[in-house]
Tab-separated table of C-alpha atoms in Angstrom:
chain	number	residue	atom	x	y	z
A	271	THR	CA	-15.469	18.341	14.853
A	272	PRO	CA	-16.050	17.457	11.187
A	273	GLN	CA	-16.636	21.142	10.454
A	274	THR	CA	-13.349	22.155	12.088
A	275	ILE	CA	-11.442	19.500	10.170
A	276	ALA	CA	-13.177	20.453	6.938
A	277	HIS	CA	-12.135	24.073	7.545
A	278	ALA	CA	-8.568	22.945	8.213
A	279	LEU	CA	-8.603	21.102	4.896
A	280	GLY	CA	-9.592	24.300	3.105
A	281	VAL	CA	-12.806	23.075	1.536
A	282	GLN	CA	-14.198	26.628	1.501
A	283	GLN	CA	-11.186	27.883	-0.397
A	284	SER	CA	-10.225	27.609	-4.047
A	285	PRO	CA	-9.956	24.117	-5.584
A	286	LEU	CA	-6.699	22.181	-5.388
A	287	ALA	CA	-4.109	22.784	-8.063
A	288	THR	CA	-3.792	20.026	-10.636
A	289	TYR	CA	-1.997	17.048	-9.130
A	290	LEU	CA	0.670	15.542	-11.385
A	291	PRO	CA	2.214	12.517	-9.653
A	292	THR	CA	5.710	11.324	-10.471
A	293	PRO	CA	7.037	7.749	-10.554
A	294	PHE	CA	7.771	6.260	-7.136
A	295	MET	CA	11.331	5.179	-7.969
A	296	THR	CA	12.425	8.666	-9.100
A	297	GLN	CA	10.332	10.897	-6.861
A	298	ALA	CA	12.129	12.999	-4.244
A	299	THR	CA	10.688	11.758	-0.968
A	300	PRO	CA	11.432	12.673	2.651
A	301	TRP	CA	13.158	9.416	3.559
A	302	THR	CA	15.738	9.821	0.743
A	303	GLN	CA	16.754	13.320	1.782
A	304	PRO	CA	19.356	14.116	4.478
A	305	ILE	CA	17.949	16.292	7.230
A	306	SER	CA	20.253	19.163	6.229
A	307	VAL	CA	18.852	19.257	2.683
A	308	PRO	CA	15.678	21.350	2.125
A	309	GLN	CA	12.543	19.216	1.835
A	310	PRO	CA	10.822	19.058	-1.572
A	311	GLN	CA	7.874	21.352	-2.159
A	312	LEU	CA	4.773	19.937	-0.516
A	313	HIS	CA	2.096	18.353	-2.671
A	314	PRO	CA	-0.499	15.616	-2.077
A	315	SER	CA	1.977	12.864	-2.998
A	316	THR	CA	4.357	13.641	-0.116
A	317	PRO	CA	4.170	11.052	2.681
A	318	VAL	CA	4.259	12.062	6.338
A	319	TRP	CA	7.577	11.544	8.079
A	320	PRO	CA	7.263	8.521	10.408
A	321	PRO	CA	7.978	8.609	14.152
A	322	ILE	CA	10.415	5.677	13.942
A	323	GLU	CA	12.853	4.896	11.147
A	324	VAL	CA	12.629	1.284	9.968
A	325	VAL	CA	14.381	-0.445	7.073
A	326	PRO	CA	12.236	-3.275	5.582
A	327	PRO	CA	13.882	-6.585	4.589
A	328	ILE	CA	16.086	-6.533	1.511
A	329	PHE	CA	13.930	-6.551	-1.611
A	330	PRO	CA	14.802	-9.619	-3.714
A	331	TYR	CA	14.533	-7.869	-7.092
A	332	ASP	CA	15.837	-4.690	-8.638
A	333	SER	CA	13.232	-2.178	-9.772
A	334	GLU	CA	13.793	-2.663	-13.495
A	335	PRO	CA	11.975	-5.051	-15.863
A	336	HIS	CA	14.135	-7.980	-16.897
A	337	ASP	CA	13.986	-11.405	-18.515
A	338	LEU	CA	15.621	-13.422	-15.739
A	339	LEU	CA	12.486	-15.432	-14.983
A	340	PRO	CA	12.753	-19.229	-15.151
A	341	GLU	CA	11.208	-20.658	-18.318
A	342	TYR	CA	8.651	-22.411	-16.087
A	343	TYR	CA	8.063	-21.257	-12.551
A	344	GLU	CA	5.849	-22.025	-9.605
A	345	PRO	CA	2.704	-19.852	-9.698
A	346	GLY	CA	2.147	-17.506	-6.784
A	347	THR	CA	5.850	-17.116	-5.945
A	348	PHE	CA	7.861	-13.916	-5.752
A	349	PRO	CA	10.672	-13.945	-6.559
A	350	ALA	CA	9.636	-16.530	-9.142
A	351	VAL	CA	11.197	-19.940	-8.479
A	352	ALA	CA	11.691	-22.716	-10.998
A	353	TRP	CA	8.912	-25.244	-11.493
A	354	GLY	CA	9.219	-28.142	-9.066
A	355	THR	CA	11.043	-26.169	-6.358
A	356	PRO	CA	9.563	-26.850	-2.886
A	357	VAL	CA	7.692	-23.756	-1.713
A	358	PRO	CA	6.269	-23.557	1.843
A	359	VAL	CA	3.462	-21.182	0.881
A	360	ARG	CA	2.169	-19.711	-2.358
A	361	LEU	CA	0.199	-16.500	-2.581
A	362	ASN	CA	-2.663	-16.106	-5.014
A	363	PRO	CA	-1.155	-14.882	-8.327
A	364	GLN	CA	-3.491	-11.879	-8.228
A	365	LEU	CA	-1.838	-10.685	-5.016
A	366	ILE	CA	1.877	-11.031	-5.714
A	367	TYR	CA	4.309	-8.512	-7.126
A	368	ASN	CA	4.667	-8.685	-10.887
A	369	PRO	CA	7.537	-11.208	-11.357
A	370	ALA	CA	8.503	-9.697	-14.732
A	371	ASP	CA	8.474	-6.067	-13.584
A	372	PRO	CA	7.879	-5.354	-9.855
A	373	SER	CA	7.248	-1.663	-10.570
A	374	VAL	CA	4.092	-2.499	-12.593
A	375	PRO	CA	1.394	-4.035	-10.366
A	376	LEU	CA	-0.741	-6.941	-11.502
A	377	LEU	CA	-3.611	-5.700	-9.324
A	378	GLU	CA	-4.632	-2.058	-9.755
A	379	TRP	CA	-5.900	-0.780	-6.426
A	380	ASP	CA	-5.787	2.417	-4.377
A	381	ILE	CA	-5.743	1.036	-0.827
A	382	SER	CA	-7.898	3.910	0.409
A	383	HIS	CA	-10.758	2.503	-1.713
A	384	ARG	CA	-12.871	-0.580	-1.095
A	385	PRO	CA	-11.478	-3.744	-2.713
A	386	ASP	CA	-14.594	-3.971	-4.915
A	387	VAL	CA	-13.156	-1.293	-7.223
A	388	ALA	CA	-9.828	-3.110	-7.759
A	389	LYS	CA	-8.921	-4.297	-11.260
A	390	ARG	CA	-6.295	-6.712	-12.517
A	391	HIS	CA	-4.214	-6.954	-15.665
A	392	THR	CA	-4.533	-10.076	-17.802
A	393	GLY	CA	-1.641	-11.517	-19.804
A	394	ARG	CA	-2.872	-9.455	-22.752
A	395	GLN	CA	-2.882	-6.298	-20.617
A	396	VAL	CA	-6.669	-6.134	-20.547
A	397	ILE	CA	-8.045	-4.659	-17.309
A	398	VAL	CA	-10.743	-6.874	-15.774
A	399	PRO	CA	-12.285	-7.353	-12.309
A	400	PRO	CA	-10.268	-9.690	-10.071
A	401	ASP	CA	-11.708	-12.921	-8.729
A	402	LEU	CA	-11.993	-11.892	-5.079
A	403	LEU	CA	-13.376	-15.263	-4.003
A	404	GLU	CA	-10.266	-17.245	-4.893
A	405	LYS	CA	-8.214	-18.596	-1.983
A	406	ALA	CA	-5.463	-16.241	-0.869
A	407	THR	CA	-2.819	-18.903	-0.182
A	408	LEU	CA	-1.892	-22.453	-1.073
A	409	PRO	CA	-2.053	-24.355	1.181
A	410	PRO	CA	-4.778	-22.429	3.065
A	411	MET	CA	-3.392	-20.573	6.080
A	412	PRO	CA	-5.606	-19.728	9.082
A	413	ASN	CA	-3.413	-16.823	10.217
A	414	MET	CA	-1.482	-14.177	8.283
A	415	TRP	CA	0.560	-11.170	9.343
A	416	VAL	CA	1.116	-8.429	6.792
A	417	LYS	CA	3.899	-5.856	7.159
A	418	SER	CA	5.214	-3.468	4.511
A	419	ASP	CA	8.084	-3.009	2.067
A	420	HIS	CA	7.301	0.722	1.930
A	421	PRO	CA	9.673	2.571	4.311
A	422	ILE	CA	7.107	5.111	5.494
A	423	LEU	CA	4.375	2.561	6.208
A	424	ALA	CA	6.880	0.112	7.718
A	425	SER	CA	7.928	2.813	10.159
A	426	TRP	CA	4.393	3.683	11.219
A	427	MET	CA	3.582	-0.016	11.614
A	428	GLU	CA	6.200	-0.198	14.356
A	429	SER	CA	3.639	1.719	16.415
A	430	TRP	CA	0.467	0.216	14.946
A	431	GLY	CA	1.502	-3.425	14.679
A	432	PRO	CA	1.036	-5.671	11.628
A	433	ILE	CA	-2.164	-6.315	9.714
A	434	GLU	CA	-3.541	-9.514	11.236
A	435	ILE	CA	-5.812	-11.830	9.271
A	436	ASN	CA	-7.275	-14.707	11.269
A	437	ILE	CA	-9.730	-16.305	8.869
A	438	PRO	CA	-9.620	-20.002	7.949
A	439	ASP	CA	-9.466	-20.496	4.177
A	440	CYS	CA	-9.167	-16.746	3.678
A	441	THR	CA	-9.830	-15.376	0.207
A	442	VAL	CA	-8.320	-12.594	-1.873
A	443	ARG	CA	-11.183	-10.384	-0.678
A	444	ASP	CA	-10.399	-11.176	2.967
A	445	VAL	CA	-6.798	-10.041	2.490
A	446	LEU	CA	-7.694	-6.834	0.652
A	447	ASP	CA	-10.497	-6.071	3.121
A	448	ALA	CA	-8.069	-6.466	6.039
A	449	ILE	CA	-5.622	-4.037	4.412
A	450	TRP	CA	-8.369	-1.509	3.665
A	451	GLN	CA	-9.864	-1.706	7.165
A	452	TYR	CA	-6.433	-1.366	8.776
A	453	MET	CA	-5.513	1.705	6.727
A	454	ARG	CA	-8.844	3.480	7.229
A	455	ARG	CA	-8.625	3.460	11.017
A	456	PRO	CA	-8.479	6.989	12.494
A	457	LEU	CA	-5.150	8.332	13.681
A	458	THR	CA	-4.956	8.327	17.458
A	459	ASP	CA	-4.155	11.325	19.658
A	460	GLY	CA	-0.682	9.851	20.019
A	461	ASP	CA	-0.267	9.614	16.247
A	462	MET	CA	-1.386	13.216	15.816
A	463	ALA	CA	0.946	14.385	18.575
A	464	ARG	CA	3.878	12.850	16.711
A	465	VAL	CA	2.765	14.402	13.415
A	466	ILE	CA	2.429	17.855	14.967
A	467	ALA	CA	5.699	17.581	16.924
A	468	ALA	CA	7.506	16.762	13.666
A	469	GLY	CA	5.890	19.723	11.890
A	470	GLU	CA	4.188	17.400	9.411
A	471	LYS	CA	0.541	18.413	9.828
A	472	GLU	CA	0.442	20.339	6.549
A	473	LYS	CA	1.449	17.197	4.664
A	474	LEU	CA	-1.273	15.256	6.455
A	475	GLU	CA	-3.925	17.825	5.533
A	476	LEU	CA	-2.833	17.834	1.880
A	477	SER	CA	-2.940	14.058	1.787
A	478	ALA	CA	-6.401	13.849	3.370
A	479	ARG	CA	-7.758	16.495	1.017
A	480	GLN	CA	-6.425	14.622	-2.016
A	481	ARG	CA	-7.825	11.306	-0.753
A	482	VAL	CA	-11.290	12.809	-0.300
A	483	ARG	CA	-11.194	14.468	-3.717
A	484	VAL	CA	-10.070	11.335	-5.586
A	485	GLY	CA	-12.628	9.220	-3.713
A	486	HIS	CA	-15.470	11.628	-4.612
A	487	GLU	CA	-16.434	11.806	-0.946
A	488	LEU	CA	-18.230	14.489	1.021
A	489	VAL	CA	-15.748	16.103	3.400
A	490	PRO	CA	-18.102	16.281	6.454
A	491	VAL	CA	-18.801	12.549	6.019
A	492	ALA	CA	-15.284	11.470	5.054
A	493	MET	CA	-13.683	13.364	7.940
A	494	VAL	CA	-16.175	12.486	10.658
A	495	ASP	CA	-13.524	10.331	12.355
A	496	GLY	CA	-10.665	12.706	11.606
A	497	PHE	CA	-7.506	11.814	9.734
A	498	ARG	CA	-6.943	8.186	8.805
A	499	ARG	CA	-3.856	6.016	8.769
A	500	VAL	CA	-3.790	6.004	4.982
A	501	ASP	CA	-3.307	9.783	5.044
A	502	VAL	CA	0.293	9.389	6.255
A	503	LEU	CA	1.120	7.844	2.874
A	504	GLY	CA	0.437	10.953	0.816
A	505	GLY	CA	-0.065	9.747	-2.760
A	506	HIS	CA	1.756	6.460	-2.152
A	507	ARG	CA	-1.427	4.416	-2.017
A	508	ARG	CA	-1.099	2.302	-5.163
A	509	PHE	CA	-0.897	-1.396	-4.319
A	510	LEU	CA	2.222	-3.043	-5.782
A	511	GLY	CA	1.776	-6.566	-4.480
A	512	LEU	CA	2.550	-8.969	-1.659
A	513	ARG	CA	5.497	-11.289	-1.076
A	514	ALA	CA	6.062	-14.018	1.489
A	515	VAL	CA	9.259	-13.976	3.556
A	516	VAL	CA	10.081	-17.263	5.311
A	517	ASN	CA	12.056	-16.787	8.525
A	518	LEU	CA	14.808	-19.041	9.888
A	519	ASP	CA	12.381	-20.560	12.396
A	520	ARG	CA	10.092	-21.529	9.468
A	521	THR	CA	7.515	-18.904	10.368
A	522	TRP	CA	6.595	-16.514	7.608
A	523	THR	CA	5.412	-12.951	7.131
A	524	ILE	CA	3.764	-11.190	4.206
A	525	TYR	CA	5.218	-7.878	3.022
A	526	MET	CA	3.134	-5.378	1.044
A	527	GLY	CA	4.569	-2.975	-1.509
A	528	LEU	CA	3.128	0.437	-2.374
A	529	THR	CA	3.964	3.064	-4.946
A	530	ALA	CA	2.692	6.449	-6.094
A	531	LEU	CA	-0.640	7.112	-7.739
A	532	PRO	CA	-2.361	7.192	-10.173
A	533	VAL	CA	-4.143	3.826	-10.308
A	534	ALA	CA	-5.175	2.752	-13.813
A	535	TYR	CA	-8.898	2.513	-13.017
A	536	ALA	CA	-8.835	6.013	-11.493
A	537	CYS	CA	-7.164	7.722	-14.462
């Protein structure tokens, strides 16, 4: 029941300690630690160990900012390709990884929040609302599958399947809405059984409690459907961007990157 879950999350106890997130690329996380090494101290940023280990496709960039961009490049491409290069599909520039520095997102968004609260960075580093009504791809694509570059989410998606978007002329809002709806689905009994069997329930409770607190939600309302998929990510809910991977058979898949909080608009 909501009351039982709320009790499990400790809402009647003392407030959470101050949460100080650390950068994604340097943070000690479960998937980087050998099993024989003690796990890092639990905190709301710690993702839940997945039931299946999956390695996403090789990331085409290093994680450091650099000046290797072409002088002129095709908009909506990541990695950036030189102007005039044939590209089978372009993503809206608001959605892609930052070509100059993939660790700094162009779109600021906590994927546990509705897309309406997302913000984007302009070229002058001014934070403004994104244009959610712009087309998501060029040319328009009636069907999109979204997987993940994040190892934890990629592993869970082996059980859940990809994010499917089947909307002709889909917009930026359609893509972000599909991600948000997918991640807010309740964990199934099977998901919970795997979490409990792995001894990861404490991480899940910490993550859910932090999500509710940051979202300024009421626990009995927020937890009416139990834990959500997004709770397995701990604090790794900051949207990094999307990239298109074209397969040998000319089909293509979108991969989504995530990193640790905080999101600029939530600071």
